[in-house]
PDB file of N, CA and C in Angstrom:
ATOM      1  N   UNK A   1      10.649  -5.586  -3.331  1.00  0.00           N
ATOM      2  CA  UNK A   1       9.945  -4.323  -3.344  1.00  0.00           C
ATOM      3  C   UNK A   1      10.727  -3.342  -4.207  1.00  0.00           C
ATOM      4  N   UNK A   2       9.996  -2.634  -5.042  1.00  0.00           N
ATOM      5  CA  UNK A   2      10.610  -1.590  -5.851  1.00  0.00           C
ATOM      6  C   UNK A   2       9.774  -0.324  -5.732  1.00  0.00           C
ATOM      7  N   UNK A   3      10.405   0.804  -5.970  1.00  0.00           N
ATOM      8  CA  UNK A   3       9.685   2.069  -5.982  1.00  0.00           C
ATOM      9  C   UNK A   3      10.077   2.838  -7.230  1.00  0.00           C
ATOM     10  N   UNK A   4       9.127   3.622  -7.694  1.00  0.00           N
ATOM     11  CA  UNK A   4       9.416   4.509  -8.822  1.00  0.00           C
ATOM     12  C   UNK A   4       8.519   5.730  -8.710  1.00  0.00           C
ATOM     13  N   UNK A   5       9.098   6.869  -9.070  1.00  0.00           N
ATOM     14  CA  UNK A   5       8.339   8.109  -9.050  1.00  0.00           C
ATOM     15  C   UNK A   5       7.686   8.316 -10.405  1.00  0.00           C
ATOM     16  N   UNK A   6       6.424   8.693 -10.365  1.00  0.00           N
ATOM     17  CA  UNK A   6       5.670   9.039 -11.565  1.00  0.00           C
ATOM     18  C   UNK A   6       5.096  10.427 -11.296  1.00  0.00           C
ATOM     19  N   UNK A   7       5.842  11.439 -11.709  1.00  0.00           N
ATOM     20  CA  UNK A   7       5.447  12.801 -11.371  1.00  0.00           C
ATOM     21  C   UNK A   7       5.494  12.984  -9.865  1.00  0.00           C
ATOM     22  N   UNK A   8       4.408  13.501  -9.320  1.00  0.00           N
ATOM     23  CA  UNK A   8       4.346  13.732  -7.872  1.00  0.00           C
ATOM     24  C   UNK A   8       4.018  12.462  -7.089  1.00  0.00           C
ATOM     25  N   UNK A   9       3.628  11.408  -7.799  1.00  0.00           N
ATOM     26  CA  UNK A   9       3.244  10.167  -7.139  1.00  0.00           C
ATOM     27  C   UNK A   9       4.418   9.191  -7.094  1.00  0.00           C
ATOM     28  N   UNK A  10       4.417   8.357  -6.061  1.00  0.00           N
ATOM     29  CA  UNK A  10       5.414   7.296  -5.945  1.00  0.00           C
ATOM     30  C   UNK A  10       4.688   5.959  -5.902  1.00  0.00           C
ATOM     31  N   UNK A  11       5.081   5.077  -6.809  1.00  0.00           N
ATOM     32  CA  UNK A  11       4.507   3.728  -6.868  1.00  0.00           C
ATOM     33  C   UNK A  11       5.440   2.793  -6.107  1.00  0.00           C
ATOM     34  N   UNK A  12       4.894   2.084  -5.137  1.00  0.00           N
ATOM     35  CA  UNK A  12       5.640   1.100  -4.360  1.00  0.00           C
ATOM     36  C   UNK A  12       5.087  -0.265  -4.737  1.00  0.00           C
ATOM     37  N   UNK A  13       5.894  -1.062  -5.417  1.00  0.00           N
ATOM     38  CA  UNK A  13       5.472  -2.398  -5.840  1.00  0.00           C
ATOM     39  C   UNK A  13       5.977  -3.409  -4.830  1.00  0.00           C
ATOM     40  N   UNK A  14       5.048  -4.154  -4.245  1.00  0.00           N
ATOM     41  CA  UNK A  14       5.376  -5.112  -3.197  1.00  0.00           C
ATOM     42  C   UNK A  14       5.041  -6.513  -3.702  1.00  0.00           C
ATOM     43  N   UNK A  15       5.927  -7.467  -3.420  1.00  0.00           N
ATOM     44  CA  UNK A  15       5.698  -8.851  -3.827  1.00  0.00           C
ATOM     45  C   UNK A  15       5.976  -9.779  -2.651  1.00  0.00           C
ATOM     46  N   UNK A  16       5.369 -10.951  -2.689  1.00  0.00           N
ATOM     47  CA  UNK A  16       5.629 -11.952  -1.654  1.00  0.00           C
ATOM     48  C   UNK A  16       4.639 -11.861  -0.518  1.00  0.00           C
ATOM     49  N   UNK A  17       5.164 -11.818   0.698  1.00  0.00           N
ATOM     50  CA  UNK A  17       4.329 -11.807   1.891  1.00  0.00           C
ATOM     51  C   UNK A  17       4.594 -10.555   2.712  1.00  0.00           C
ATOM     52  N   UNK A  18       3.542 -10.036   3.313  1.00  0.00           N
ATOM     53  CA  UNK A  18       3.677  -8.938   4.274  1.00  0.00           C
ATOM     54  C   UNK A  18       3.164  -9.481   5.589  1.00  0.00           C
ATOM     55  N   UNK A  19       4.104  -9.843   6.453  1.00  0.00           N
ATOM     56  CA  UNK A  19       3.734 -10.419   7.738  1.00  0.00           C
ATOM     57  C   UNK A  19       4.713  -9.939   8.805  1.00  0.00           C
ATOM     58  N   UNK A  20       4.622 -10.524   9.972  1.00  0.00           N
ATOM     59  CA  UNK A  20       5.434 -10.073  11.097  1.00  0.00           C
ATOM     60  C   UNK A  20       6.931 -10.148  10.798  1.00  0.00           C
ATOM     61  N   UNK A  21       7.346 -11.066   9.940  1.00  0.00           N
ATOM     62  CA  UNK A  21       8.778 -11.210   9.666  1.00  0.00           C
ATOM     63  C   UNK A  21       9.266 -10.308   8.533  1.00  0.00           C
ATOM     64  N   UNK A  22       8.371  -9.750   7.739  1.00  0.00           N
ATOM     65  CA  UNK A  22       8.800  -8.929   6.601  1.00  0.00           C
ATOM     66  C   UNK A  22       8.315  -7.481   6.664  1.00  0.00           C
ATOM     67  N   UNK A  23       7.411  -7.177   7.555  1.00  0.00           N
ATOM     68  CA  UNK A  23       6.787  -5.851   7.577  1.00  0.00           C
ATOM     69  C   UNK A  23       7.793  -4.725   7.841  1.00  0.00           C
ATOM     70  N   UNK A  24       8.826  -5.002   8.613  1.00  0.00           N
ATOM     71  CA  UNK A  24       9.792  -3.946   8.931  1.00  0.00           C
ATOM     72  C   UNK A  24      10.465  -3.379   7.687  1.00  0.00           C
ATOM     73  N   UNK A  25      10.735  -4.223   6.707  1.00  0.00           N
ATOM     74  CA  UNK A  25      11.372  -3.763   5.471  1.00  0.00           C
ATOM     75  C   UNK A  25      10.455  -2.778   4.750  1.00  0.00           C
ATOM     76  N   UNK A  26       9.187  -3.125   4.638  1.00  0.00           N
ATOM     77  CA  UNK A  26       8.230  -2.237   3.987  1.00  0.00           C
ATOM     78  C   UNK A  26       8.034  -0.962   4.806  1.00  0.00           C
ATOM     79  N   UNK A  27       7.915  -1.097   6.121  1.00  0.00           N
ATOM     80  CA  UNK A  27       7.742   0.071   6.987  1.00  0.00           C
ATOM     81  C   UNK A  27       8.906   1.041   6.836  1.00  0.00           C
ATOM     82  N   UNK A  28      10.125   0.508   6.826  1.00  0.00           N
ATOM     83  CA  UNK A  28      11.306   1.365   6.685  1.00  0.00           C
ATOM     84  C   UNK A  28      11.298   2.103   5.351  1.00  0.00           C
ATOM     85  N   UNK A  29      10.921   1.407   4.281  1.00  0.00           N
ATOM     86  CA  UNK A  29      10.901   2.043   2.959  1.00  0.00           C
ATOM     87  C   UNK A  29       9.840   3.129   2.884  1.00  0.00           C
ATOM     88  N   UNK A  30       8.660   2.856   3.428  1.00  0.00           N
ATOM     89  CA  UNK A  30       7.592   3.850   3.409  1.00  0.00           C
ATOM     90  C   UNK A  30       7.949   5.061   4.264  1.00  0.00           C
ATOM     91  N   UNK A  31       8.587   4.827   5.398  1.00  0.00           N
ATOM     92  CA  UNK A  31       9.031   5.930   6.252  1.00  0.00           C
ATOM     93  C   UNK A  31      10.064   6.780   5.531  1.00  0.00           C
ATOM     94  N   UNK A  32      10.977   6.127   4.825  1.00  0.00           N
ATOM     95  CA  UNK A  32      11.986   6.847   4.059  1.00  0.00           C
ATOM     96  C   UNK A  32      11.327   7.738   2.999  1.00  0.00           C
ATOM     97  N   UNK A  33      10.320   7.221   2.316  1.00  0.00           N
ATOM     98  CA  UNK A  33       9.620   8.020   1.316  1.00  0.00           C
ATOM     99  C   UNK A  33       8.931   9.220   1.945  1.00  0.00           C
ATOM    100  N   UNK A  34       8.265   9.005   3.066  1.00  0.00           N
ATOM    101  CA  UNK A  34       7.579  10.113   3.744  1.00  0.00           C
ATOM    102  C   UNK A  34       8.588  11.150   4.251  1.00  0.00           C
ATOM    103  N   UNK A  35       9.730  10.690   4.711  1.00  0.00           N
ATOM    104  CA  UNK A  35      10.773  11.619   5.163  1.00  0.00           C
ATOM    105  C   UNK A  35      11.283  12.485   4.018  1.00  0.00           C
ATOM    106  N   UNK A  36      11.174  11.992   2.783  1.00  0.00           N
ATOM    107  CA  UNK A  36      11.589  12.745   1.598  1.00  0.00           C
ATOM    108  C   UNK A  36      10.417  13.524   0.997  1.00  0.00           C
ATOM    109  N   UNK A  37       9.328  13.648   1.765  1.00  0.00           N
ATOM    110  CA  UNK A  37       8.124  14.364   1.326  1.00  0.00           C
ATOM    111  C   UNK A  37       7.459  13.733   0.119  1.00  0.00           C
ATOM    112  N   UNK A  38       7.616  12.436  -0.049  1.00  0.00           N
ATOM    113  CA  UNK A  38       6.874  11.693  -1.072  1.00  0.00           C
ATOM    114  C   UNK A  38       5.603  11.198  -0.389  1.00  0.00           C
ATOM    115  N   UNK A  39       4.556  12.034  -0.406  1.00  0.00           N
ATOM    116  CA  UNK A  39       3.346  11.751   0.373  1.00  0.00           C
ATOM    117  C   UNK A  39       2.153  11.360  -0.486  1.00  0.00           C
ATOM    118  N   UNK A  40       2.359  11.206  -1.787  1.00  0.00           N
ATOM    119  CA  UNK A  40       1.291  10.737  -2.669  1.00  0.00           C
ATOM    120  C   UNK A  40       1.702   9.338  -3.140  1.00  0.00           C
ATOM    121  N   UNK A  41       1.250   8.337  -2.389  1.00  0.00           N
ATOM    122  CA  UNK A  41       1.730   6.965  -2.587  1.00  0.00           C
ATOM    123  C   UNK A  41       0.678   6.067  -3.229  1.00  0.00           C
ATOM    124  N   UNK A  42       1.149   5.233  -4.141  1.00  0.00           N
ATOM    125  CA  UNK A  42       0.345   4.154  -4.720  1.00  0.00           C
ATOM    126  C   UNK A  42       1.072   2.869  -4.354  1.00  0.00           C
ATOM    127  N   UNK A  43       0.457   2.056  -3.501  1.00  0.00           N
ATOM    128  CA  UNK A  43       1.075   0.806  -3.093  1.00  0.00           C
ATOM    129  C   UNK A  43       0.433  -0.327  -3.882  1.00  0.00           C
ATOM    130  N   UNK A  44       1.252  -0.930  -4.734  1.00  0.00           N
ATOM    131  CA  UNK A  44       0.806  -1.993  -5.630  1.00  0.00           C
ATOM    132  C   UNK A  44       0.970  -3.340  -4.922  1.00  0.00           C
ATOM    133  N   UNK A  45      -0.160  -3.947  -4.569  1.00  0.00           N
ATOM    134  CA  UNK A  45      -0.163  -5.213  -3.834  1.00  0.00           C
ATOM    135  C   UNK A  45      -0.547  -6.398  -4.716  1.00  0.00           C
ATOM    136  N   UNK A  46      -0.496  -6.232  -6.031  1.00  0.00           N
ATOM    137  CA  UNK A  46      -0.942  -7.305  -6.926  1.00  0.00           C
ATOM    138  C   UNK A  46      -0.083  -8.561  -6.833  1.00  0.00           C
ATOM    139  N   UNK A  47       1.177  -8.425  -6.439  1.00  0.00           N
ATOM    140  CA  UNK A  47       2.064  -9.583  -6.341  1.00  0.00           C
ATOM    141  C   UNK A  47       2.206 -10.106  -4.905  1.00  0.00           C
ATOM    142  N   UNK A  48       1.375  -9.601  -3.996  1.00  0.00           N
ATOM    143  CA  UNK A  48       1.405 -10.062  -2.602  1.00  0.00           C
ATOM    144  C   UNK A  48       0.573 -11.331  -2.493  1.00  0.00           C
ATOM    145  N   UNK A  49       1.201 -12.392  -2.002  1.00  0.00           N
ATOM    146  CA  UNK A  49       0.519 -13.679  -1.865  1.00  0.00           C
ATOM    147  C   UNK A  49      -0.176 -13.836  -0.513  1.00  0.00           C
ATOM    148  N   UNK A  50       0.336 -13.130   0.501  1.00  0.00           N
ATOM    149  CA  UNK A  50      -0.199 -13.285   1.851  1.00  0.00           C
ATOM    150  C   UNK A  50       0.033 -12.002   2.637  1.00  0.00           C
ATOM    151  N   UNK A  51      -0.959 -11.631   3.451  1.00  0.00           N
ATOM    152  CA  UNK A  51      -0.801 -10.485   4.345  1.00  0.00           C
ATOM    153  C   UNK A  51      -1.516 -10.810   5.652  1.00  0.00           C
ATOM    154  N   UNK A  52      -0.802 -10.631   6.767  1.00  0.00           N
ATOM    155  CA  UNK A  52      -1.426 -10.866   8.064  1.00  0.00           C
ATOM    156  C   UNK A  52      -1.789  -9.534   8.713  1.00  0.00           C
ATOM    157  N   UNK A  53      -2.214  -9.590   9.971  1.00  0.00           N
ATOM    158  CA  UNK A  53      -2.655  -8.385  10.665  1.00  0.00           C
ATOM    159  C   UNK A  53      -1.528  -7.370  10.832  1.00  0.00           C
ATOM    160  N   UNK A  54      -0.290  -7.835  10.872  1.00  0.00           N
ATOM    161  CA  UNK A  54       0.841  -6.913  10.954  1.00  0.00           C
ATOM    162  C   UNK A  54       0.901  -6.056   9.692  1.00  0.00           C
ATOM    163  N   UNK A  55       0.714  -6.675   8.543  1.00  0.00           N
ATOM    164  CA  UNK A  55       0.704  -5.946   7.279  1.00  0.00           C
ATOM    165  C   UNK A  55      -0.451  -4.962   7.198  1.00  0.00           C
ATOM    166  N   UNK A  56      -1.623  -5.385   7.637  1.00  0.00           N
ATOM    167  CA  UNK A  56      -2.778  -4.487   7.639  1.00  0.00           C
ATOM    168  C   UNK A  56      -2.528  -3.299   8.561  1.00  0.00           C
ATOM    169  N   UNK A  57      -1.975  -3.579   9.734  1.00  0.00           N
ATOM    170  CA  UNK A  57      -1.672  -2.507  10.680  1.00  0.00           C
ATOM    171  C   UNK A  57      -0.653  -1.526  10.124  1.00  0.00           C
ATOM    172  N   UNK A  58       0.326  -2.056   9.416  1.00  0.00           N
ATOM    173  CA  UNK A  58       1.339  -1.206   8.788  1.00  0.00           C
ATOM    174  C   UNK A  58       0.690  -0.270   7.769  1.00  0.00           C
ATOM    175  N   UNK A  59      -0.211  -0.783   6.948  1.00  0.00           N
ATOM    176  CA  UNK A  59      -0.876   0.055   5.953  1.00  0.00           C
ATOM    177  C   UNK A  59      -1.754   1.116   6.607  1.00  0.00           C
ATOM    178  N   UNK A  60      -2.480   0.752   7.658  1.00  0.00           N
ATOM    179  CA  UNK A  60      -3.326   1.719   8.363  1.00  0.00           C
ATOM    180  C   UNK A  60      -2.456   2.810   8.996  1.00  0.00           C
ATOM    181  N   UNK A  61      -1.356   2.418   9.627  1.00  0.00           N
ATOM    182  CA  UNK A  61      -0.455   3.393  10.234  1.00  0.00           C
ATOM    183  C   UNK A  61       0.153   4.327   9.204  1.00  0.00           C
ATOM    184  N   UNK A  62       0.508   3.782   8.054  1.00  0.00           N
ATOM    185  CA  UNK A  62       1.066   4.604   6.984  1.00  0.00           C
ATOM    186  C   UNK A  62       0.016   5.566   6.443  1.00  0.00           C
ATOM    187  N   UNK A  63      -1.218   5.092   6.317  1.00  0.00           N
ATOM    188  CA  UNK A  63      -2.302   5.950   5.853  1.00  0.00           C
ATOM    189  C   UNK A  63      -2.465   7.155   6.782  1.00  0.00           C
ATOM    190  N   UNK A  64      -2.413   6.926   8.072  1.00  0.00           N
ATOM    191  CA  UNK A  64      -2.536   8.021   9.039  1.00  0.00           C
ATOM    192  C   UNK A  64      -1.410   9.028   8.876  1.00  0.00           C
ATOM    193  N   UNK A  65      -0.182   8.541   8.723  1.00  0.00           N
ATOM    194  CA  UNK A  65       0.968   9.437   8.543  1.00  0.00           C
ATOM    195  C   UNK A  65       0.847  10.244   7.256  1.00  0.00           C
ATOM    196  N   UNK A  66       0.419   9.577   6.182  1.00  0.00           N
ATOM    197  CA  UNK A  66       0.263  10.248   4.893  1.00  0.00           C
ATOM    198  C   UNK A  66      -0.790  11.352   4.991  1.00  0.00           C
ATOM    199  N   UNK A  67      -1.908  11.049   5.622  1.00  0.00           N
ATOM    200  CA  UNK A  67      -2.975  12.052   5.756  1.00  0.00           C
ATOM    201  C   UNK A  67      -2.525  13.232   6.608  1.00  0.00           C
ATOM    202  N   UNK A  68      -1.789  12.963   7.674  1.00  0.00           N
ATOM    203  CA  UNK A  68      -1.266  14.051   8.510  1.00  0.00           C
ATOM    204  C   UNK A  68      -0.325  14.953   7.724  1.00  0.00           C
ATOM    205  N   UNK A  69       0.368  14.381   6.753  1.00  0.00           N
ATOM    206  CA  UNK A  69       1.300  15.148   5.933  1.00  0.00           C
ATOM    207  C   UNK A  69       0.592  15.818   4.755  1.00  0.00           C
ATOM    208  N   UNK A  70      -0.725  15.645   4.662  1.00  0.00           N
ATOM    209  CA  UNK A  70      -1.482  16.261   3.583  1.00  0.00           C
ATOM    210  C   UNK A  70      -1.436  15.496   2.278  1.00  0.00           C
ATOM    211  N   UNK A  71      -1.017  14.240   2.332  1.00  0.00           N
ATOM    212  CA  UNK A  71      -0.913  13.431   1.121  1.00  0.00           C
ATOM    213  C   UNK A  71      -2.052  12.460   0.988  1.00  0.00           C
ATOM    214  N   UNK A  72      -1.836  11.479   0.136  1.00  0.00           N
ATOM    215  CA  UNK A  72      -2.842  10.428  -0.019  1.00  0.00           C
ATOM    216  C   UNK A  72      -2.150   9.104  -0.323  1.00  0.00           C
ATOM    217  N   UNK A  73      -2.838   8.042   0.045  1.00  0.00           N
ATOM    218  CA  UNK A  73      -2.325   6.691  -0.166  1.00  0.00           C
ATOM    219  C   UNK A  73      -3.417   5.891  -0.857  1.00  0.00           C
ATOM    220  N   UNK A  74      -3.058   5.271  -1.972  1.00  0.00           N
ATOM    221  CA  UNK A  74      -3.991   4.425  -2.710  1.00  0.00           C
ATOM    222  C   UNK A  74      -3.385   3.028  -2.819  1.00  0.00           C
ATOM    223  N   UNK A  75      -4.241   2.035  -2.841  1.00  0.00           N
ATOM    224  CA  UNK A  75      -3.791   0.656  -2.975  1.00  0.00           C
ATOM    225  C   UNK A  75      -4.220   0.095  -4.326  1.00  0.00           C
ATOM    226  N   UNK A  76      -3.395  -0.803  -4.861  1.00  0.00           N
ATOM    227  CA  UNK A  76      -3.749  -1.533  -6.076  1.00  0.00           C
ATOM    228  C   UNK A  76      -3.842  -3.002  -5.693  1.00  0.00           C
ATOM    229  N   UNK A  77      -5.057  -3.549  -5.813  1.00  0.00           N
ATOM    230  CA  UNK A  77      -5.314  -4.944  -5.456  1.00  0.00           C
ATOM    231  C   UNK A  77      -6.197  -5.543  -6.547  1.00  0.00           C
ATOM    232  N   UNK A  78      -5.754  -6.662  -7.107  1.00  0.00           N
ATOM    233  CA  UNK A  78      -6.584  -7.337  -8.106  1.00  0.00           C
ATOM    234  C   UNK A  78      -6.915  -8.776  -7.705  1.00  0.00           C
ATOM    235  N   UNK A  79      -6.525  -9.158  -6.519  1.00  0.00           N
ATOM    236  CA  UNK A  79      -6.756 -10.514  -6.030  1.00  0.00           C
ATOM    237  C   UNK A  79      -8.005 -10.544  -5.153  1.00  0.00           C
ATOM    238  N   UNK A  80      -8.946 -11.401  -5.511  1.00  0.00           N
ATOM    239  CA  UNK A  80     -10.156 -11.531  -4.707  1.00  0.00           C
ATOM    240  C   UNK A  80      -9.822 -11.999  -3.284  1.00  0.00           C
ATOM    241  N   UNK A  81      -8.798 -12.828  -3.161  1.00  0.00           N
ATOM    242  CA  UNK A  81      -8.380 -13.325  -1.842  1.00  0.00           C
ATOM    243  C   UNK A  81      -7.954 -12.168  -0.937  1.00  0.00           C
ATOM    244  N   UNK A  82      -7.149 -11.259  -1.469  1.00  0.00           N
ATOM    245  CA  UNK A  82      -6.682 -10.119  -0.674  1.00  0.00           C
ATOM    246  C   UNK A  82      -7.806  -9.102  -0.461  1.00  0.00           C
ATOM    247  N   UNK A  83      -8.619  -8.901  -1.473  1.00  0.00           N
ATOM    248  CA  UNK A  83      -9.768  -8.001  -1.319  1.00  0.00           C
ATOM    249  C   UNK A  83     -10.700  -8.493  -0.216  1.00  0.00           C
ATOM    250  N   UNK A  84     -10.836  -9.809  -0.101  1.00  0.00           N
ATOM    251  CA  UNK A  84     -11.699 -10.384   0.933  1.00  0.00           C
ATOM    252  C   UNK A  84     -11.206 -10.002   2.329  1.00  0.00           C
ATOM    253  N   UNK A  85      -9.889 -10.011   2.517  1.00  0.00           N
ATOM    254  CA  UNK A  85      -9.316  -9.616   3.808  1.00  0.00           C
ATOM    255  C   UNK A  85      -9.680  -8.164   4.115  1.00  0.00           C
ATOM    256  N   UNK A  86      -9.557  -7.294   3.124  1.00  0.00           N
ATOM    257  CA  UNK A  86      -9.894  -5.884   3.320  1.00  0.00           C
ATOM    258  C   UNK A  86     -11.389  -5.699   3.535  1.00  0.00           C
ATOM    259  N   UNK A  87     -12.193  -6.513   2.880  1.00  0.00           N
ATOM    260  CA  UNK A  87     -13.643  -6.426   3.037  1.00  0.00           C
ATOM    261  C   UNK A  87     -14.055  -6.873   4.444  1.00  0.00           C
ATOM    262  N   UNK A  88     -13.528  -8.004   4.893  1.00  0.00           N
ATOM    263  CA  UNK A  88     -13.883  -8.551   6.211  1.00  0.00           C
ATOM    264  C   UNK A  88     -13.496  -7.590   7.332  1.00  0.00           C
ATOM    265  N   UNK A  89     -12.364  -6.923   7.168  1.00  0.00           N
ATOM    266  CA  UNK A  89     -11.881  -5.999   8.201  1.00  0.00           C
ATOM    267  C   UNK A  89     -12.437  -4.588   8.038  1.00  0.00           C
ATOM    268  N   UNK A  90     -13.318  -4.400   7.071  1.00  0.00           N
ATOM    269  CA  UNK A  90     -13.944  -3.102   6.771  1.00  0.00           C
ATOM    270  C   UNK A  90     -12.932  -2.061   6.300  1.00  0.00           C
ATOM    271  N   UNK A  91     -11.754  -2.503   5.874  1.00  0.00           N
ATOM    272  CA  UNK A  91     -10.735  -1.559   5.413  1.00  0.00           C
ATOM    273  C   UNK A  91     -10.985  -1.081   3.984  1.00  0.00           C
ATOM    274  N   UNK A  92     -11.891  -1.729   3.260  1.00  0.00           N
ATOM    275  CA  UNK A  92     -12.246  -1.211   1.936  1.00  0.00           C
ATOM    276  C   UNK A  92     -12.947   0.136   2.060  1.00  0.00           C
ATOM    277  N   UNK A  93     -13.524   0.408   3.232  1.00  0.00           N
ATOM    278  CA  UNK A  93     -14.177   1.691   3.475  1.00  0.00           C
ATOM    279  C   UNK A  93     -13.162   2.764   3.863  1.00  0.00           C
ATOM    280  N   UNK A  94     -11.955   2.349   4.211  1.00  0.00           N
ATOM    281  CA  UNK A  94     -10.922   3.267   4.676  1.00  0.00           C
ATOM    282  C   UNK A  94      -9.960   3.640   3.553  1.00  0.00           C
ATOM    283  N   UNK A  95      -9.605   2.657   2.735  1.00  0.00           N
ATOM    284  CA  UNK A  95      -8.626   2.853   1.674  1.00  0.00           C
ATOM    285  C   UNK A  95      -9.301   3.074   0.326  1.00  0.00           C
ATOM    286  N   UNK A  96      -8.614   3.814  -0.541  1.00  0.00           N
ATOM    287  CA  UNK A  96      -8.994   3.894  -1.949  1.00  0.00           C
ATOM    288  C   UNK A  96      -8.277   2.750  -2.651  1.00  0.00           C
ATOM    289  N   UNK A  97      -9.047   1.858  -3.281  1.00  0.00           N
ATOM    290  CA  UNK A  97      -8.475   0.667  -3.904  1.00  0.00           C
ATOM    291  C   UNK A  97      -8.795   0.670  -5.392  1.00  0.00           C
ATOM    292  N   UNK A  98      -7.776   0.370  -6.195  1.00  0.00           N
ATOM    293  CA  UNK A  98      -7.915   0.275  -7.647  1.00  0.00           C
ATOM    294  C   UNK A  98      -7.465  -1.111  -8.096  1.00  0.00           C
ATOM    295  N   UNK A  99      -7.865  -1.505  -9.302  1.00  0.00           N
ATOM    296  CA  UNK A  99      -7.444  -2.788  -9.860  1.00  0.00           C
ATOM    297  C   UNK A  99      -6.121  -2.688 -10.606  1.00  0.00           C
ATOM    298  N   UNK A 100      -5.764  -1.467 -11.056  1.00  0.00           N
ATOM    299  CA  UNK A 100      -4.518  -1.288 -11.814  1.00  0.00           C
ATOM    300  C   UNK A 100      -3.768  -0.061 -11.320  1.00  0.00           C
ATOM    301  N   UNK A 101      -2.474  -0.069 -11.547  1.00  0.00           N
ATOM    302  CA  UNK A 101      -1.639   1.088 -11.200  1.00  0.00           C
ATOM    303  C   UNK A 101      -2.061   2.282 -12.042  1.00  0.00           C
ATOM    304  N   UNK A 102      -2.367   2.051 -13.296  1.00  0.00           N
ATOM    305  CA  UNK A 102      -2.766   3.130 -14.189  1.00  0.00           C
ATOM    306  C   UNK A 102      -4.007   3.849 -13.666  1.00  0.00           C
ATOM    307  N   UNK A 103      -4.966   3.082 -13.152  1.00  0.00           N
ATOM    308  CA  UNK A 103      -6.179   3.693 -12.596  1.00  0.00           C
ATOM    309  C   UNK A 103      -5.840   4.534 -11.375  1.00  0.00           C
ATOM    310  N   UNK A 104      -4.936   4.049 -10.539  1.00  0.00           N
ATOM    311  CA  UNK A 104      -4.551   4.810  -9.341  1.00  0.00           C
ATOM    312  C   UNK A 104      -3.813   6.084  -9.733  1.00  0.00           C
ATOM    313  N   UNK A 105      -2.950   6.002 -10.717  1.00  0.00           N
ATOM    314  CA  UNK A 105      -2.194   7.179 -11.143  1.00  0.00           C
ATOM    315  C   UNK A 105      -3.108   8.219 -11.803  1.00  0.00           C
ATOM    316  N   UNK A 106      -4.184   7.759 -12.418  1.00  0.00           N
ATOM    317  CA  UNK A 106      -5.099   8.672 -13.082  1.00  0.00           C
ATOM    318  C   UNK A 106      -6.134   9.267 -12.164  1.00  0.00           C
ATOM    319  N   UNK A 107      -6.218   8.748 -10.942  1.00  0.00           N
ATOM    320  CA  UNK A 107      -7.229   9.202  -9.987  1.00  0.00           C
ATOM    321  C   UNK A 107      -6.823  10.492  -9.317  1.00  0.00           C
TER     322      UNK A 107
END
């Protein structure tokens, strides 16, 4: 996982798996960003191969925290497999999803 600031936005690039054994690392990093008032987040999930319900729950919880802080959270997903998970769980109606980081940064 890497992070970089682009103006007021912070891009969080995640790779690998987001599941019960790895979610704490991502949760800690996102909490650290929110504690530093970095509340305009773009989470790039293009390199994520697998995400379970723990990962989905983490993203929903982070979205709630970001909104309470007056910020916004956008996701970058270009994998039909991962999009299907968000579609089945109706989370595509909850999150703003883009195909590229550039599109999210321009939104």
